[in-house]
PDB file of C-alpha atoms in Angstrom:
ATOM      1  CA  MET L   1      16.108  10.986  18.340  1.00  0.00           C
ATOM      2  CA  ARG L   2      18.809  12.757  16.403  1.00  0.00           C
ATOM      3  CA  VAL L   3      18.364  16.070  14.610  1.00  0.00           C
ATOM      4  CA  LEU L   4      17.477  15.713  10.913  1.00  0.00           C
ATOM      5  CA  GLU L   5      19.115  18.152   8.544  1.00  0.00           C
ATOM      6  CA  THR L   6      19.258  19.341   4.935  1.00  0.00           C
ATOM      7  CA  GLU L   7      21.069  22.296   3.384  1.00  0.00           C
ATOM      8  CA  ARG L   8      18.100  24.564   4.269  1.00  0.00           C
ATOM      9  CA  LEU L   9      16.292  22.846   7.135  1.00  0.00           C
ATOM     10  CA  LEU L  10      16.768  21.472  10.605  1.00  0.00           C
ATOM     11  CA  LEU L  11      14.110  19.147  12.090  1.00  0.00           C
ATOM     12  CA  LYS L  12      14.250  18.389  15.791  1.00  0.00           C
ATOM     13  CA  PRO L  13      11.800  17.121  18.403  1.00  0.00           C
ATOM     14  CA  ILE L  14       9.359  19.740  19.585  1.00  0.00           C
ATOM     15  CA  GLU L  15      10.263  21.298  22.925  1.00  0.00           C
ATOM     16  CA  ALA L  16       8.251  23.187  25.535  1.00  0.00           C
ATOM     17  CA  GLU L  17       9.671  26.518  24.354  1.00  0.00           C
ATOM     18  CA  ASP L  18       8.187  25.857  20.878  1.00  0.00           C
ATOM     19  CA  LEU L  19       4.614  25.769  22.212  1.00  0.00           C
ATOM     20  CA  ASN L  20       3.926  29.523  21.959  1.00  0.00           C
ATOM     21  CA  PHE L  21       4.966  29.422  18.316  1.00  0.00           C
ATOM     22  CA  LEU L  22       2.802  26.352  17.745  1.00  0.00           C
ATOM     23  CA  MET L  23      -0.164  28.174  19.287  1.00  0.00           C
ATOM     24  CA  GLU L  24       0.369  31.037  16.823  1.00  0.00           C
ATOM     25  CA  LEU L  25       0.427  28.538  13.945  1.00  0.00           C
ATOM     26  CA  ARG L  26      -2.728  26.812  15.179  1.00  0.00           C
ATOM     27  CA  TRP L  27      -4.570  30.146  15.192  1.00  0.00           C
ATOM     28  CA  ASN L  28      -3.200  31.501  11.901  1.00  0.00           C
ATOM     29  CA  ALA L  29      -6.089  31.462   9.406  1.00  0.00           C
ATOM     30  CA  ASP L  30      -3.749  31.008   6.419  1.00  0.00           C
ATOM     31  CA  VAL L  31      -2.107  27.991   8.050  1.00  0.00           C
ATOM     32  CA  VAL L  32      -5.212  26.193   9.312  1.00  0.00           C
ATOM     33  CA  GLU L  33      -7.251  26.587   6.131  1.00  0.00           C
ATOM     34  CA  HIS L  34      -6.179  23.087   5.075  1.00  0.00           C
ATOM     35  CA  ILE L  35      -5.458  21.596   8.500  1.00  0.00           C
ATOM     36  CA  ILE L  36      -7.816  18.947   9.802  1.00  0.00           C
ATOM     37  CA  HIS L  37      -7.551  19.854  13.478  1.00  0.00           C
ATOM     38  CA  ASN L  38      -9.123  23.026  14.827  1.00  0.00           C
ATOM     39  CA  PRO L  39      -7.338  25.640  16.952  1.00  0.00           C
ATOM     40  CA  ILE L  40      -7.118  24.778  20.655  1.00  0.00           C
ATOM     41  CA  SER L  41      -6.615  26.607  23.940  1.00  0.00           C
ATOM     42  CA  SER L  42      -3.175  26.959  25.519  1.00  0.00           C
ATOM     43  CA  ARG L  43      -4.283  24.644  28.336  1.00  0.00           C
ATOM     44  CA  THR L  44      -5.394  21.953  25.877  1.00  0.00           C
ATOM     45  CA  GLN L  45      -2.145  22.399  23.975  1.00  0.00           C
ATOM     46  CA  GLN L  46      -0.152  21.884  27.182  1.00  0.00           C
ATOM     47  CA  HIS L  47      -2.030  18.599  27.756  1.00  0.00           C
ATOM     48  CA  TRP L  48      -1.383  17.652  24.123  1.00  0.00           C
ATOM     49  CA  TYR L  49       2.346  18.298  24.590  1.00  0.00           C
ATOM     50  CA  GLU L  50       2.487  16.237  27.794  1.00  0.00           C
ATOM     51  CA  ASN L  51       0.715  13.370  26.021  1.00  0.00           C
ATOM     52  CA  ILE L  52       3.073  13.611  23.024  1.00  0.00           C
ATOM     53  CA  MET L  53       6.057  13.317  25.353  1.00  0.00           C
ATOM     54  CA  LYS L  54       4.609  10.058  26.756  1.00  0.00           C
ATOM     55  CA  SER L  55       3.091   8.578  23.589  1.00  0.00           C
ATOM     56  CA  GLY L  56       6.071   7.908  21.375  1.00  0.00           C
ATOM     57  CA  ASP L  57       4.623  10.054  18.587  1.00  0.00           C
ATOM     58  CA  LEU L  58       7.325  11.982  16.759  1.00  0.00           C
ATOM     59  CA  VAL L  59       6.516  15.695  16.480  1.00  0.00           C
ATOM     60  CA  LEU L  60       9.274  17.807  14.991  1.00  0.00           C
ATOM     61  CA  SER L  61       9.827  21.539  14.825  1.00  0.00           C
ATOM     62  CA  ILE L  62      11.005  22.776  11.428  1.00  0.00           C
ATOM     63  CA  PHE L  63      13.784  25.358  11.514  1.00  0.00           C
ATOM     64  CA  TYR L  64      14.896  27.317   8.443  1.00  0.00           C
ATOM     65  CA  LYS L  65      18.621  28.029   8.200  1.00  0.00           C
ATOM     66  CA  ASP L  66      19.755  31.583   7.532  1.00  0.00           C
ATOM     67  CA  GLU L  67      21.058  31.803   3.960  1.00  0.00           C
ATOM     68  CA  LYS L  68      24.202  33.710   4.989  1.00  0.00           C
ATOM     69  CA  ASP L  69      24.906  32.058   8.341  1.00  0.00           C
ATOM     70  CA  LYS L  70      23.726  28.429   8.454  1.00  0.00           C
ATOM     71  CA  THR L  71      24.291  28.319  12.234  1.00  0.00           C
ATOM     72  CA  LYS L  72      21.353  30.725  12.696  1.00  0.00           C
ATOM     73  CA  THR L  73      17.883  29.227  12.379  1.00  0.00           C
ATOM     74  CA  LYS L  74      14.274  30.368  12.580  1.00  0.00           C
ATOM     75  CA  LEU L  75      11.366  28.200  13.742  1.00  0.00           C
ATOM     76  CA  ILE L  76       8.899  28.125  10.834  1.00  0.00           C
ATOM     77  CA  GLY L  77       6.706  25.061  11.277  1.00  0.00           C
ATOM     78  CA  THR L  78       6.000  21.533  12.469  1.00  0.00           C
ATOM     79  CA  ILE L  79       5.654  18.041  11.029  1.00  0.00           C
ATOM     80  CA  GLY L  80       5.134  14.669  12.668  1.00  0.00           C
ATOM     81  CA  LEU L  81       4.720  10.924  12.553  1.00  0.00           C
ATOM     82  CA  TYR L  82       1.927   9.606  14.765  1.00  0.00           C
ATOM     83  CA  GLU L  83       0.025   6.417  15.482  1.00  0.00           C
ATOM     84  CA  PHE L  84       3.056   4.144  15.291  1.00  0.00           C
ATOM     85  CA  ASN L  85       2.260   0.468  14.924  1.00  0.00           C
ATOM     86  CA  TYR L  86       5.570  -1.346  15.179  1.00  0.00           C
ATOM     87  CA  ARG L  87       4.031  -4.782  14.694  1.00  0.00           C
ATOM     88  CA  HIS L  88       2.768  -3.733  11.279  1.00  0.00           C
ATOM     89  CA  GLN L  89       5.649  -1.283  10.753  1.00  0.00           C
ATOM     90  CA  ARG L  90       3.562   1.756   9.904  1.00  0.00           C
ATOM     91  CA  ALA L  91       2.850   5.289  11.073  1.00  0.00           C
ATOM     92  CA  THR L  92       0.756   8.280  10.016  1.00  0.00           C
ATOM     93  CA  LEU L  93       2.156  11.550   8.674  1.00  0.00           C
ATOM     94  CA  LYS L  94       0.407  14.560  10.257  1.00  0.00           C
ATOM     95  CA  SER L  95       0.798  18.078  11.574  1.00  0.00           C
ATOM     96  CA  MET L  96       2.419  19.802   8.608  1.00  0.00           C
ATOM     97  CA  ARG L  97       2.162  23.471   9.488  1.00  0.00           C
ATOM     98  CA  ILE L  98       4.390  26.149   7.966  1.00  0.00           C
ATOM     99  CA  LEU L  99       4.321  29.934   8.315  1.00  0.00           C
ATOM    100  CA  PRO L 100       2.635  31.500   5.258  1.00  0.00           C
ATOM    101  CA  GLU L 101       5.751  33.455   4.228  1.00  0.00           C
ATOM    102  CA  TYR L 102       7.653  30.151   3.879  1.00  0.00           C
ATOM    103  CA  GLN L 103       4.957  28.335   1.920  1.00  0.00           C
ATOM    104  CA  GLY L 104       5.413  27.798  -1.813  1.00  0.00           C
ATOM    105  CA  LYS L 105       9.175  27.245  -1.445  1.00  0.00           C
ATOM    106  CA  ASN L 106       9.094  23.424  -1.329  1.00  0.00           C
ATOM    107  CA  ILE L 107       9.930  23.492   2.374  1.00  0.00           C
ATOM    108  CA  GLY L 108       7.034  21.163   3.183  1.00  0.00           C
ATOM    109  CA  LEU L 109       8.197  18.775   0.475  1.00  0.00           C
ATOM    110  CA  GLU L 110      11.781  18.875   1.762  1.00  0.00           C
ATOM    111  CA  ALA L 111      10.728  18.347   5.391  1.00  0.00           C
ATOM    112  CA  THR L 112       8.416  15.480   4.424  1.00  0.00           C
ATOM    113  CA  ASP L 113      11.134  13.810   2.353  1.00  0.00           C
ATOM    114  CA  LEU L 114      13.588  14.075   5.239  1.00  0.00           C
ATOM    115  CA  LEU L 115      11.050  12.595   7.650  1.00  0.00           C
ATOM    116  CA  MET L 116      10.161   9.783   5.210  1.00  0.00           C
ATOM    117  CA  ASP L 117      13.845   8.875   4.923  1.00  0.00           C
ATOM    118  CA  TYR L 118      14.100   8.726   8.707  1.00  0.00           C
ATOM    119  CA  GLY L 119      10.876   6.722   9.010  1.00  0.00           C
ATOM    120  CA  PHE L 120      11.849   4.115   6.444  1.00  0.00           C
ATOM    121  CA  ASN L 121      15.593   3.840   6.882  1.00  0.00           C
ATOM    122  CA  VAL L 122      16.043   4.456  10.614  1.00  0.00           C
ATOM    123  CA  LEU L 123      12.714   3.487  12.210  1.00  0.00           C
ATOM    124  CA  ASN L 124      12.331   0.587   9.753  1.00  0.00           C
ATOM    125  CA  LEU L 125       8.742   1.457   8.844  1.00  0.00           C
ATOM    126  CA  ASN L 126       7.200  -0.325   5.883  1.00  0.00           C
ATOM    127  CA  LYS L 127       4.337   2.110   5.271  1.00  0.00           C
ATOM    128  CA  ILE L 128       3.580   5.744   6.039  1.00  0.00           C
ATOM    129  CA  CYS L 129      -0.016   6.901   5.651  1.00  0.00           C
ATOM    130  CA  CYS L 130      -1.478  10.372   5.385  1.00  0.00           C
ATOM    131  CA  ASP L 131      -5.027  11.654   5.325  1.00  0.00           C
ATOM    132  CA  LEU L 132      -5.796  15.224   4.376  1.00  0.00           C
ATOM    133  CA  PHE L 133      -8.517  17.378   2.913  1.00  0.00           C
ATOM    134  CA  GLU L 134      -9.036  16.422  -0.703  1.00  0.00           C
ATOM    135  CA  ASP L 135      -8.990  20.099  -1.704  1.00  0.00           C
ATOM    136  CA  ASN L 136      -5.466  20.631  -0.299  1.00  0.00           C
ATOM    137  CA  VAL L 137      -4.037  20.586  -3.820  1.00  0.00           C
ATOM    138  CA  ALA L 138      -0.524  21.834  -3.015  1.00  0.00           C
ATOM    139  CA  ARG L 139       0.026  19.204  -0.321  1.00  0.00           C
ATOM    140  CA  LEU L 140      -1.431  16.450  -2.525  1.00  0.00           C
ATOM    141  CA  LYS L 141       0.974  17.367  -5.348  1.00  0.00           C
ATOM    142  CA  GLY L 142       3.889  17.230  -2.916  1.00  0.00           C
ATOM    143  CA  LEU L 143       2.892  13.807  -1.633  1.00  0.00           C
ATOM    144  CA  VAL L 144       2.568  12.435  -5.168  1.00  0.00           C
ATOM    145  CA  LYS L 145       5.979  13.897  -6.061  1.00  0.00           C
ATOM    146  CA  LEU L 146       7.456  11.921  -3.150  1.00  0.00           C
ATOM    147  CA  GLY L 147       5.815   8.714  -4.378  1.00  0.00           C
ATOM    148  CA  PHE L 148       2.661   8.572  -2.246  1.00  0.00           C
ATOM    149  CA  LYS L 149      -0.250   6.725  -3.854  1.00  0.00           C
ATOM    150  CA  LYS L 150      -3.920   7.444  -3.317  1.00  0.00           C
ATOM    151  CA  GLU L 151      -5.671   4.621  -1.497  1.00  0.00           C
ATOM    152  CA  GLY L 152      -9.116   6.150  -1.409  1.00  0.00           C
ATOM    153  CA  THR L 153     -11.478   8.876  -0.287  1.00  0.00           C
ATOM    154  CA  LEU L 154     -13.456   9.117   2.926  1.00  0.00           C
ATOM    155  CA  ARG L 155     -16.549  11.030   1.875  1.00  0.00           C
ATOM    156  CA  LYS L 156     -17.711  13.936   4.055  1.00  0.00           C
ATOM    157  CA  HIS L 157     -15.307  12.674   6.716  1.00  0.00           C
ATOM    158  CA  TYR L 158     -14.403  15.934   8.490  1.00  0.00           C
ATOM    159  CA  PHE L 159     -16.488  18.899   9.582  1.00  0.00           C
ATOM    160  CA  HIS L 160     -14.359  21.996   8.977  1.00  0.00           C
ATOM    161  CA  ASN L 161     -15.293  25.675   8.792  1.00  0.00           C
ATOM    162  CA  GLY L 162     -19.004  24.944   8.796  1.00  0.00           C
ATOM    163  CA  LYS L 163     -19.088  22.200   6.169  1.00  0.00           C
ATOM    164  CA  PHE L 164     -18.266  18.544   5.680  1.00  0.00           C
ATOM    165  CA  LYS L 165     -15.147  17.804   3.662  1.00  0.00           C
ATOM    166  CA  ASP L 166     -13.794  14.681   1.994  1.00  0.00           C
ATOM    167  CA  ALA L 167     -10.521  13.190   3.199  1.00  0.00           C
ATOM    168  CA  ALA L 168      -8.017  11.789   0.719  1.00  0.00           C
ATOM    169  CA  ILE L 169      -6.080   8.772   1.997  1.00  0.00           C
ATOM    170  CA  TYR L 170      -2.523   8.408   0.693  1.00  0.00           C
ATOM    171  CA  SER L 171       0.325   6.081   1.587  1.00  0.00           C
ATOM    172  CA  LEU L 172       3.940   5.450   0.731  1.00  0.00           C
ATOM    173  CA  LEU L 173       5.705   2.095   0.977  1.00  0.00           C
ATOM    174  CA  ARG L 174       9.385   1.787   1.835  1.00  0.00           C
ATOM    175  CA  THR L 175      10.044  -0.175  -1.384  1.00  0.00           C
ATOM    176  CA  ASP L 176       8.483   2.587  -3.514  1.00  0.00           C
ATOM    177  CA  TYR L 177      10.337   5.315  -1.619  1.00  0.00           C
ATOM    178  CA  ASN L 178      13.694   3.579  -2.000  1.00  0.00           C
ATOM    179  CA  LYS L 179      13.117   3.038  -5.752  1.00  0.00           C
ATOM    180  CA  ILE L 180      12.489   6.759  -6.194  1.00  0.00           C
ATOM    181  CA  LYS L 181      15.574   7.662  -4.172  1.00  0.00           C
ATOM    182  CA  LYS L 182      17.970   5.490  -6.212  1.00  0.00           C
TER     183      LYS L 182
END
C-alpha cells in the first residue's frame, strides 16, 4: 500500500515501532471515552498486530506534518479499514484514535476523507460502514459531513464503562462520495 498524504497529514500502514504509541492511545482516558474497544495488554496488542499483518485489514498510523518543515512528522493517531468483503465490495471503518491535543482540528475528518478516497477509488469498494457509540457527537458530525448516512441503531449493543450503550450504524456509498467530491 502506498502512503496517503494531504497538506497536513501522512497516513501509512502501522509498523511494529508504532505499537508503544498505540498502547499509550489505548490507555488514554480522553481518547478511549468514545472508543468501542477497551484497553488491552501489550501481549494482547502484539497478537493483534501479528493478526493484522496476516488479515488484510488496513490499519494506518496518522502523522501530522510540522507546519514549518513538512518533512518532519509526528505520530498522532490511527485509523483503519477492517472486515473487507471483496465479493460485496465493502469494508468497515474503525480505530479512529487521535491524541487529545490534536482533536478538534478536523484531523479526524481529513484522515477519514483521505481513507474513503483510497477505499473507493483505489480499492474499488462500493460501501464503507461504520458503527460507533451514538453519543460520539463530534465523530457523527464528521461522518455526516463526509456524506455518511445513518442506517440504524443497535440498542444497548456495547457494554462500556459500566453501562450499555447504543451503537449508531452509518455507511457511505461510492456513488454518494463521488457526488460530494465533484
